[in-house]
Amino acid sequence: MTTTNAALRDWVARAATLTRPDQIHWCDGSQAEHDRLLELMLERGELIALNQATHPGCYLHRSHPSDVARVEHLTFVCTRSRDEAGPNNNWMDPLEANRRIDALFDGCMRGRTMYVVPYCMGPLASPFSRCGVEITDSPYVVLNMRIMTRMGEAALRRIERDGSFVRGLHSIGDLDPERRLIMHFPEELSIKSIGSGYGGNALLGKKCHALRIASWQARDEGWLAEHMLIVGVENPQGETHYLACAFPSACGKTNLAMLVPPASLPGWKVWTLGDDIAWLHPGPDGRLRAINPESGFFGVVPGTNQKTNRNAYEMIRHDTIYTNVGITADRQPWWEGLGEGKPAQDWQGRPYDAANGPAAHPNSRFTVAAKQNPSYSPLSEASDGVPISAILFGGRRCKVAPLVYEARDWRHGVLVGAGMASETTAAAVGKVGVVRRDPMAMKPFCGYNFADYWSHWLSFEGRARQLPKVFHVNWFRQDDDGRFLWPGFGDNLHVLRWVIDRCTGRAGARETAIGFLPEPRDLDMQGLEIGPTALKQLLDVDPAAWRAEMDDIARYLGEFGDRLPPALTEQQRRTRTALG
Ligand code: GTP
Ligand code: SPV
Ligand code: MN
């Protein structure tokens, strides 16, 4: 296989001259190709067959112990001007960045095969989809890209028709964290990543393309590329509302996207469209419409069980790549929170010993085709996506943020998103549990200056006639003993119900300084064992804590200087004044 696109041919040739692979393989995405790669990886010990009787088609990959998560401190946005990247990104001059990373790419594929992976983000026929090509020396990346994207021949044909594609050059290098860099060149629509084989660092279609590069393109072209799940919620009357929810990494997107309705809400159904990324376009009907650019899930494993999420539990029992989980004596995958079996080996392949820490790495992941999800929505393939009724922002906040509140209007909603904060998780290297500002859950993923990004969000008032309502949720509020006040998971549907009923004007609320909150009577709490004290805490807006919160938001927004849109400052002042 090769291509009629001369730019692609030339780029592959130049990459080969730089990296010196033994051979070049153009991926067609076929089953035969998949089977050959699988065989090769099993032979080399890069994949381990799991118990095929209990988990047919499931394999385990163990990454290098120093390569287990995204590396934000090694991730750069390289624009000609530093201000374009903004204080929210690490920046390097493109010339300097290319010089540094090309030195690492020099000869790095000697003795290896270079795989050329054409892929399409979004349904192949959708005008909203965008294509890319990832060059990589990792067969693990190829197998994952085949699940996560529309990869192979059909994508290449679309690239030849469109004439354009995002260039992604990737090598695992020597996996030395000192020689690891993830670089983005939005002005050239290109990505260069070396030294990691893990997740968002290496599957370039995901965060690098579909968020960092796409957010840049979206600003220029009038749409939004967001770190959001897309879910359809159908009420017992058969009416479906689609929600797009931005929660930071490992804060509940996958779980909410494939929520199993609790017995206390009979007749409700949930349809999954996406669990991580949404591309939103103003539609001809004046509404925002969303597509999921991905075709699979790269989801957090720990905590998944029959009770928390039966759909996920069923989905990953077959044809799944596990990365960095433990295994039982009979080679079944095992992780903390599974609630059955016991580990014999940990994620590094050592005999399990609690003294070494958890059996599964906290950021261990499954890679699985979206179609395997019992709640898969066939509209995932719809070229024009689904209309969004509400946008939900949310994070992990043990204090301050109530269970749910609704923004006054779009402008206020943009402030609610810009003012988001969340406790850090194992999805990125660094300390866990530290509260940090994570606007729109895009701190690690916005490919340009946040101040310009917020202006872009604000501009949708002029682009769409019927904008979604905006809400903020927090499933992670704790009591004074550090226990979660809210049961979460399936019971989150009780909150989604209020959200949808607010969209259709069927539910009540009280107005507070921070927005609209449900009164206890506005929530359908049937079947929930939550006492009046806990509920009061969940719906509490503590003025002193919120004054401090709004002051910190003002301080944070101040970092963006003159570029900050005045409407945002205005919204911040309005809320701060209302708090007294
Ligand atoms: P990324 O893939 O990193 O972007 O994360 P995500 O937002 O999809 O997170 P995911 O749904 O995988 O959840 C991560 C962790 O949060 C898992 O350990 C879950 O068990 C836990 N979690 C998810 N939803 C809830 C909830 O409603 N309540 C509580 N307490 N924990 C939850
Ligand atoms: C995240 O960290 O938000 C993820 C996992 O979804 S990764 O693909 O590694 O970025
Ligand atoms: Mn994510």
XYZ file of C-alpha atoms and ligand atoms in Angstrom:
623
model
C 0.000 0.000 0.000
C 1.101 3.550 -0.662
C -0.654 6.774 -1.565
C -1.411 9.141 -4.407
C -1.000 12.086 -1.997
C 2.467 13.464 -2.757
C 2.708 15.495 0.476
C 2.078 12.346 2.507
C 4.579 10.311 0.475
C 7.247 12.986 0.905
C 6.640 13.355 4.640
C 6.905 9.585 5.204
C 10.131 9.516 3.176
C 11.589 12.403 5.200
C 10.577 10.753 8.498
C 12.302 7.530 7.353
C 15.469 9.439 6.410
C 15.512 10.926 9.923
C 14.600 7.844 11.969
C 16.189 5.039 9.811
C 13.698 2.176 10.253
C 14.519 -1.279 8.835
C 11.213 -1.354 7.031
C 8.076 0.702 6.440
C 4.603 -0.774 6.778
C 1.500 1.117 5.605
C -1.414 0.030 7.817
C -4.598 -0.969 5.984
C -6.567 -1.676 9.153
C -7.497 -5.221 8.072
C -8.167 -8.169 10.365
C -5.208 -10.032 8.811
C -2.897 -7.146 9.664
C -4.286 -7.039 13.196
C -3.724 -10.778 13.633
C -0.109 -10.553 12.397
C 0.681 -7.705 14.795
C -0.929 -9.541 17.687
C 1.137 -12.645 16.913
C 4.318 -10.568 16.743
C 3.630 -8.888 20.068
C 2.786 -12.194 21.782
C 6.053 -13.638 20.486
C 8.032 -10.699 21.768
C 6.252 -10.723 25.121
C 4.845 -7.217 24.522
C 1.366 -8.675 24.952
C 0.321 -11.459 27.310
C -2.698 -13.604 26.469
C -5.235 -13.477 29.297
C -7.482 -16.433 30.170
C -9.265 -17.010 26.841
C -12.002 -19.138 28.452
C -13.124 -16.355 30.805
C -11.912 -13.355 28.725
C -11.913 -14.262 25.030
C -9.860 -11.924 22.864
C -8.334 -10.151 25.898
C -4.641 -9.311 26.215
C -2.452 -7.567 28.737
C 0.254 -5.035 27.976
C 2.721 -3.930 30.654
C 4.208 -0.534 29.934
C 7.597 0.575 31.203
C 7.185 1.326 34.959
C 8.301 4.920 34.359
C 5.773 5.336 31.533
C 2.304 5.010 33.029
C 0.478 8.302 32.432
C 0.422 11.590 30.541
C 3.378 13.881 31.194
C 2.092 17.454 31.277
C 5.490 18.946 32.189
C 6.963 17.444 28.980
C 4.076 18.525 26.746
C 4.573 21.687 24.659
C 2.593 23.930 22.355
C 5.055 25.420 19.875
C 3.654 28.519 18.211
C 5.682 31.344 16.699
C 4.536 33.724 19.410
C 4.554 32.684 23.074
C 1.308 34.569 23.690
C -0.550 32.347 21.239
C 0.145 29.360 23.501
C -0.707 31.330 26.629
C 0.187 30.900 30.307
C -1.836 27.656 30.284
C 0.740 25.852 28.110
C 4.432 25.029 28.154
C 5.838 26.860 25.166
C 8.881 26.512 22.975
C 9.839 28.320 19.780
C 9.044 25.995 16.831
C 12.597 26.134 15.430
C 14.150 25.287 18.777
C 11.496 22.608 19.447
C 12.093 20.910 16.100
C 15.839 21.031 16.598
C 15.600 19.438 20.046
C 13.139 16.721 19.190
C 14.673 15.865 15.806
C 17.953 15.190 17.611
C 16.078 12.542 19.611
C 14.394 11.114 16.487
C 17.741 10.810 14.703
C 18.191 7.092 13.928
C 15.728 6.071 16.670
C 13.940 3.461 14.513
C 17.060 1.464 13.581
C 16.213 -2.227 13.808
C 12.495 -1.412 14.016
C 9.519 -1.284 11.667
C 7.970 2.084 10.923
C 4.183 1.846 10.797
C 2.280 4.460 8.791
C -1.189 4.724 10.342
C -3.819 6.728 8.433
C -6.844 7.472 10.605
C -10.062 9.437 10.593
C -11.368 11.170 13.723
C -15.168 10.977 13.440
C -17.484 9.018 11.140
C -15.819 8.499 7.740
C -18.610 10.293 5.900
C -19.061 13.230 8.273
C -18.123 16.729 7.110
C -17.067 17.402 10.735
C -14.490 14.596 10.778
C -10.768 15.269 10.355
C -8.014 12.927 9.287
C -4.466 12.375 10.389
C -1.547 10.059 9.839
C 0.517 8.745 12.730
C 3.956 7.368 12.010
C 5.027 5.093 14.877
C 7.451 2.311 15.739
C 5.087 0.802 18.332
C 2.818 -2.095 17.293
C 0.935 -1.523 20.576
C 0.060 1.952 19.307
C -1.133 0.493 15.997
C -3.440 -2.006 17.716
C -4.836 0.717 19.975
C -5.324 3.194 17.110
C -7.279 0.509 15.260
C -9.767 0.426 18.138
C -9.782 4.130 19.022
C -10.071 5.576 15.484
C -11.325 4.675 12.013
C -7.919 3.454 10.911
C -6.581 2.139 7.613
C -7.490 2.086 3.948
C -10.780 4.022 4.134
C -9.127 6.819 6.119
C -6.309 7.008 3.554
C -8.846 7.334 0.728
C -10.502 10.213 2.577
C -7.122 11.896 3.075
C -6.534 11.606 -0.673
C -9.957 13.169 -1.345
C -9.603 15.966 1.261
C -5.950 16.586 0.456
C -5.221 17.500 4.086
C -4.221 15.633 7.220
C -2.570 16.185 10.600
C 0.992 14.824 10.708
C 1.959 12.885 13.831
C 5.457 11.476 14.210
C 5.867 9.111 17.154
C 8.588 6.859 18.490
C 8.864 5.126 21.832
C 12.551 6.103 21.642
C 14.362 4.519 24.573
C 11.545 5.235 27.086
C 13.931 7.311 29.185
C 11.840 10.063 30.859
C 14.838 12.389 30.338
C 14.429 11.945 26.590
C 10.630 12.214 26.450
C 8.847 15.121 24.731
C 5.328 15.644 23.364
C 5.282 18.624 20.999
C 2.498 20.315 19.064
C 2.872 22.659 16.107
C -0.695 23.886 15.538
C 0.384 26.374 12.862
C 1.714 23.440 10.818
C -0.956 20.948 11.936
C 1.749 18.622 13.179
C 2.699 16.654 16.291
C 5.991 15.077 17.345
C 6.133 12.708 20.307
C 9.042 10.616 21.547
C 9.958 8.561 24.588
C 6.550 7.290 25.711
C 4.303 4.455 24.557
C 1.432 5.339 26.888
C -2.092 6.610 26.195
C -2.431 10.259 25.368
C 1.344 10.594 24.911
C 1.432 8.004 22.128
C -2.043 7.500 20.614
C -1.716 10.791 18.772
C -5.274 10.822 17.406
C -6.588 11.317 20.929
C -5.415 14.278 23.035
C -2.712 15.581 20.666
C -4.870 15.714 17.540
C -8.526 15.624 18.630
C -8.005 18.170 21.432
C -4.822 20.261 21.150
C -4.608 20.613 17.366
C -8.381 20.408 16.848
C -9.103 23.134 19.438
C -6.850 25.443 17.403
C -8.615 24.533 14.135
C -12.000 24.847 15.852
C -11.242 28.417 16.897
C -10.348 29.363 13.317
C -13.338 27.536 11.836
C -16.061 28.388 14.391
C -16.567 25.171 16.356
C -15.382 23.599 19.646
C -13.126 20.603 20.401
C -13.720 19.600 24.012
C -12.745 17.083 26.709
C -16.364 15.938 27.021
C -18.434 12.781 27.059
C -21.639 12.684 25.008
C -24.639 10.846 26.432
C -28.306 10.490 25.488
C -30.809 10.256 28.363
C -34.234 8.892 27.443
C -37.142 9.428 29.823
C -40.018 6.939 30.258
C -42.029 8.973 27.696
C -39.407 8.141 25.060
C -37.992 11.672 24.819
C -34.159 11.741 24.522
C -31.943 14.628 25.550
C -28.246 14.700 24.739
C -25.759 16.052 27.256
C -22.083 16.934 26.793
C -20.082 16.806 30.030
C -16.579 18.134 30.677
C -14.934 16.508 33.703
C -11.143 16.388 34.156
C -9.162 13.177 33.639
C -10.318 10.273 35.816
C -13.275 12.269 37.154
C -16.144 10.145 35.882
C -16.752 10.729 32.145
C -16.580 7.082 31.068
C -18.830 6.073 33.950
C -21.445 8.751 33.317
C -21.412 8.100 29.559
C -22.398 4.470 30.106
C -24.473 4.857 33.246
C -26.790 1.997 34.222
C -30.134 3.441 35.402
C -30.941 2.422 38.987
C -34.056 0.413 39.826
C -35.456 3.552 41.470
C -35.794 5.203 38.022
C -37.778 2.670 35.990
C -38.281 3.350 32.295
C -35.178 5.565 31.944
C -32.539 4.627 29.361
C -29.021 5.857 28.705
C -27.311 5.914 25.301
C -23.556 6.332 25.008
C -22.077 8.393 22.154
C -18.654 9.220 23.547
C -16.659 9.024 26.772
C -13.781 11.493 26.339
C -13.916 13.939 23.433
C -16.688 15.911 21.728
C -16.527 18.117 18.644
C -19.387 20.632 18.747
C -20.692 22.548 15.736
C -23.512 25.056 15.417
C -26.102 23.234 13.299
C -28.504 24.586 10.663
C -31.283 24.365 13.274
C -29.406 26.879 15.472
C -28.480 24.245 18.056
C -25.045 22.889 18.974
C -24.506 19.419 17.543
C -21.871 16.991 18.804
C -19.892 14.157 17.264
C -17.473 11.834 19.026
C -14.250 11.790 16.995
C -13.242 8.451 18.550
C -14.520 4.926 17.953
C -13.302 3.285 21.154
C -12.704 3.848 24.850
C -9.342 4.112 26.603
C -10.851 3.960 30.063
C -9.726 3.802 33.691
C -9.928 0.184 34.942
C -9.774 0.415 38.774
C -13.147 0.762 40.428
C -15.028 -0.989 37.604
C -17.350 -3.704 38.914
C -20.831 -5.145 38.485
C -22.289 -2.712 40.997
C -20.593 0.567 39.996
C -20.985 -0.010 36.267
C -22.420 -3.240 34.904
C -22.145 -1.999 31.318
C -18.409 -1.380 31.604
C -17.922 -4.646 33.459
C -19.628 -6.618 30.641
C -17.978 -4.571 27.900
C -14.426 -5.435 28.952
C -14.911 -9.196 29.364
C -13.964 -9.828 25.725
C -11.845 -8.345 22.924
C -10.137 -5.833 25.185
C -6.534 -4.696 25.562
C -5.687 -4.190 29.221
C -2.704 -2.029 30.109
C -1.040 -2.281 33.543
C -3.597 -4.345 35.484
C -2.705 -7.296 37.747
C -3.568 -10.913 36.971
C -4.987 -13.807 38.980
C -3.367 -17.255 39.216
C -5.490 -18.390 36.248
C -4.564 -15.313 34.173
C -7.731 -13.303 34.527
C -7.244 -9.527 34.712
C -7.505 -8.145 38.254
C -7.743 -4.665 39.707
C -8.600 -2.828 42.907
C -12.352 -2.429 43.259
C -13.180 -5.463 41.093
C -14.700 -7.139 44.137
C -13.927 -10.726 43.126
C -10.876 -12.998 42.778
C -7.410 -12.127 44.030
C -4.210 -11.007 42.344
C -1.256 -13.349 41.803
C 0.901 -10.816 39.914
C 0.893 -7.035 39.981
C 0.971 -4.674 36.984
C 4.758 -5.011 36.740
C 4.561 -8.810 36.652
C 5.934 -9.239 40.162
C 4.344 -11.760 42.559
C 1.610 -9.733 44.260
C 2.676 -8.217 47.562
C 0.533 -5.542 49.192
C 3.762 -3.909 50.400
C 4.533 -2.976 46.753
C 1.300 -0.985 46.423
C -1.795 -1.786 44.360
C -1.911 -4.785 42.007
C -3.278 -2.640 39.175
C -1.673 0.729 38.490
C -4.192 3.484 39.482
C -4.041 4.705 35.856
C -4.357 1.209 34.350
C -6.644 1.305 31.325
C -8.781 -0.795 28.986
C -8.915 -0.234 25.239
C -12.172 -1.425 23.757
C -14.351 -0.768 20.719
C -17.292 1.559 21.450
C -19.641 -0.916 19.757
C -19.014 -3.458 22.533
C -20.754 -1.200 25.020
C -24.266 -2.507 25.859
C -25.524 1.119 25.829
C -23.877 2.028 22.471
C -25.954 4.559 20.538
C -26.261 3.911 16.795
C -26.259 7.716 16.412
C -22.519 7.503 17.149
C -22.215 7.044 13.375
C -24.493 9.979 12.464
C -22.660 12.414 10.183
C -24.286 15.484 11.717
C -24.067 14.310 15.328
C -26.707 14.885 18.006
C -28.227 18.140 19.325
C -26.961 19.087 22.790
C -29.546 20.204 25.372
C -27.133 20.831 28.241
C -23.437 21.168 28.963
C -22.248 19.919 32.357
C -18.983 20.977 33.925
C -17.725 19.104 36.950
C -14.775 17.994 38.994
C -13.589 16.329 42.142
C -14.161 18.723 45.018
C -14.368 17.257 48.519
C -15.699 20.648 49.666
C -17.165 23.923 48.286
C -18.888 22.781 45.044
C -22.466 21.570 45.596
C -23.926 18.447 43.984
C -25.402 20.494 41.134
C -26.145 24.062 40.109
C -27.279 25.768 36.932
C -25.648 28.821 35.393
C -27.778 31.944 34.916
C -27.137 32.031 31.167
C -24.456 31.244 28.561
C -22.055 33.998 29.660
C -22.301 32.936 33.248
C -21.880 29.349 32.041
C -18.569 30.284 30.418
C -17.411 31.668 33.792
C -18.558 28.478 35.539
C -16.435 26.483 33.071
C -13.471 28.864 33.242
C -13.593 28.789 37.046
C -13.571 24.998 37.334
C -11.154 23.330 39.720
C -10.556 19.701 40.554
C -8.329 17.434 42.620
C -5.533 15.965 40.472
C -5.664 12.232 39.623
C -3.342 9.432 38.493
C -4.129 10.165 34.812
C -1.131 12.502 34.728
C 2.285 12.118 36.347
C 2.539 14.207 39.525
C 0.896 14.551 42.923
C -2.647 13.206 43.311
C -5.427 14.984 45.208
C -4.184 18.571 44.828
C -6.912 21.068 43.891
C -5.948 22.957 40.744
C -7.757 25.185 38.261
C -8.796 23.108 35.264
C -10.993 25.313 33.067
C -13.518 23.323 31.022
C -11.394 20.231 31.965
C -9.044 21.504 29.216
C -5.996 22.641 31.237
C -3.841 19.854 29.753
C -5.489 19.934 26.330
C -6.217 23.439 25.033
C -3.868 24.082 22.104
C -3.867 27.871 22.511
C -4.186 30.759 24.982
C -7.088 30.185 27.411
C -8.037 33.877 27.221
C -8.673 33.490 23.469
C -10.411 30.173 24.147
C -12.877 31.830 26.543
C -13.511 34.605 23.987
C -14.238 31.863 21.483
C -16.701 30.201 23.872
C -18.393 33.566 24.476
C -18.704 34.104 20.714
C -21.197 31.245 20.472
C -23.898 33.669 21.626
C -23.643 34.987 18.080
C -23.232 31.612 16.364
C -26.122 29.506 17.677
C -29.724 30.546 18.286
C -30.523 27.949 20.943
C -27.483 27.335 23.100
C -27.393 24.505 25.642
C -28.089 25.318 29.276
C -24.955 25.112 31.416
C -24.646 23.241 34.735
C -21.931 22.297 37.225
C -21.938 18.967 39.073
C -19.800 17.396 41.811
C -20.178 13.689 42.639
C -17.225 13.830 45.035
C -18.321 16.008 47.958
C -17.244 14.463 51.272
C -18.434 14.627 54.858
C -16.114 15.607 57.710
C -14.918 11.994 58.003
C -13.820 11.912 54.362
C -16.693 9.741 53.117
C -18.461 10.536 49.833
C -21.840 12.134 50.574
C -23.293 11.085 47.225
C -23.551 7.436 46.031
C -22.585 8.395 42.465
C -22.519 6.099 39.412
C -26.066 4.947 38.457
C -27.605 7.312 40.990
C -26.149 10.275 39.112
C -29.219 9.842 36.900
C -31.242 11.478 39.701
C -29.244 14.639 39.016
C -29.425 14.278 35.220
C -33.190 14.050 35.583
C -33.304 17.453 37.296
C -30.957 18.846 34.612
C -33.216 17.643 31.801
C -36.345 18.804 33.580
C -34.741 22.257 33.916
C -34.118 22.235 30.159
C -37.788 21.522 29.481
C -39.033 23.883 32.212
C -40.507 21.086 34.338
C -38.328 21.399 37.462
C -38.060 24.067 40.132
C -34.992 25.716 41.628
C -33.948 28.476 44.007
C -31.753 31.299 42.815
C -28.507 31.775 44.745
C -25.441 33.955 44.236
C -23.697 31.204 42.256
C -26.687 30.159 40.128
C -29.820 28.006 40.412
C -29.872 25.070 42.828
C -32.569 22.455 43.353
C -34.474 22.532 46.633
C -34.602 19.049 48.167
C -38.201 18.781 46.905
C -37.082 19.471 43.308
C -34.960 16.300 43.238
C -36.475 12.862 42.780
C -34.716 11.099 45.661
C -36.720 7.881 45.550
C -34.618 4.838 46.398
C -31.688 6.909 47.657
C -30.557 6.441 51.220
C -29.506 9.992 51.883
C -30.561 11.635 55.115
C -31.780 15.249 55.256
C -28.467 16.381 56.812
C -26.384 14.869 54.009
C -28.701 16.318 51.388
C -28.465 19.719 53.014
C -24.646 19.475 52.897
C -24.761 18.401 49.238
C -26.870 21.404 48.295
C -25.104 23.872 50.551
C -23.509 27.062 49.230
C -21.283 28.361 52.008
C -20.877 32.124 51.449
C -17.429 32.361 53.084
C -16.044 29.416 51.117
C -17.549 30.786 47.907
C -16.159 34.274 48.495
C -12.711 32.668 48.777
C -13.436 30.577 45.677
C -14.470 33.615 43.603
C -11.422 35.560 44.818
C -9.173 32.716 43.723
C -10.911 32.593 40.347
C -10.306 36.356 39.971
C -6.626 35.836 40.817
C -6.380 32.987 38.300
C -8.137 34.891 35.509
C -5.805 37.804 36.236
C -2.879 35.681 35.001
C -4.255 36.113 31.479
C -3.864 39.903 31.539
C -5.214 42.096 28.747
C -6.310 39.206 26.566
C -9.001 38.203 29.069
C -12.484 38.914 27.648
C -14.155 41.674 29.740
C -17.420 39.687 29.820
C -15.703 37.073 31.955
C -14.433 39.620 34.489
C -17.922 41.122 34.550
C -19.468 37.728 35.351
C -16.901 37.081 38.068
C -17.619 40.475 39.690
C -21.345 39.933 39.496
C -21.148 36.622 41.366
C -18.627 37.992 43.872
C -20.839 40.984 44.629
C -23.891 38.776 45.092
C -21.971 36.753 47.687
C -21.568 39.902 49.793
P -10.285 10.039 31.548
O -10.406 8.835 30.694
O -8.979 10.082 32.304
O -10.526 11.320 30.836
O -11.315 9.876 32.784
P -12.900 9.806 32.956
O -13.408 11.163 33.259
O -13.540 9.058 31.856
O -13.017 8.992 34.337
P -13.734 7.600 34.697
O -15.199 7.579 34.404
O -12.940 6.508 34.106
O -13.583 7.570 36.289
C -12.371 7.548 36.950
C -12.529 7.121 38.398
O -13.591 7.805 39.042
C -12.812 5.633 38.529
O -11.988 5.103 39.532
C -14.265 5.581 38.939
O -14.531 4.450 39.713
C -14.477 6.899 39.674
N -15.868 7.404 39.521
C -16.538 7.591 38.365
N -17.800 8.043 38.586
C -17.914 8.180 39.926
C -18.988 8.627 40.779
O -20.072 8.999 40.345
N -18.727 8.641 42.122
C -17.527 8.239 42.638
N -17.362 8.287 43.961
N -16.503 7.804 41.869
C -16.686 7.777 40.528
C -6.976 11.531 30.152
O -5.924 11.569 30.818
O -7.805 12.472 30.171
C -7.292 10.335 29.335
C -6.282 9.265 29.237
O -8.358 10.277 28.769
S -5.048 9.633 28.054
O -5.481 9.088 26.760
O -3.821 8.965 28.483
O -4.862 11.047 27.928
Mn -9.575 12.145 29.028
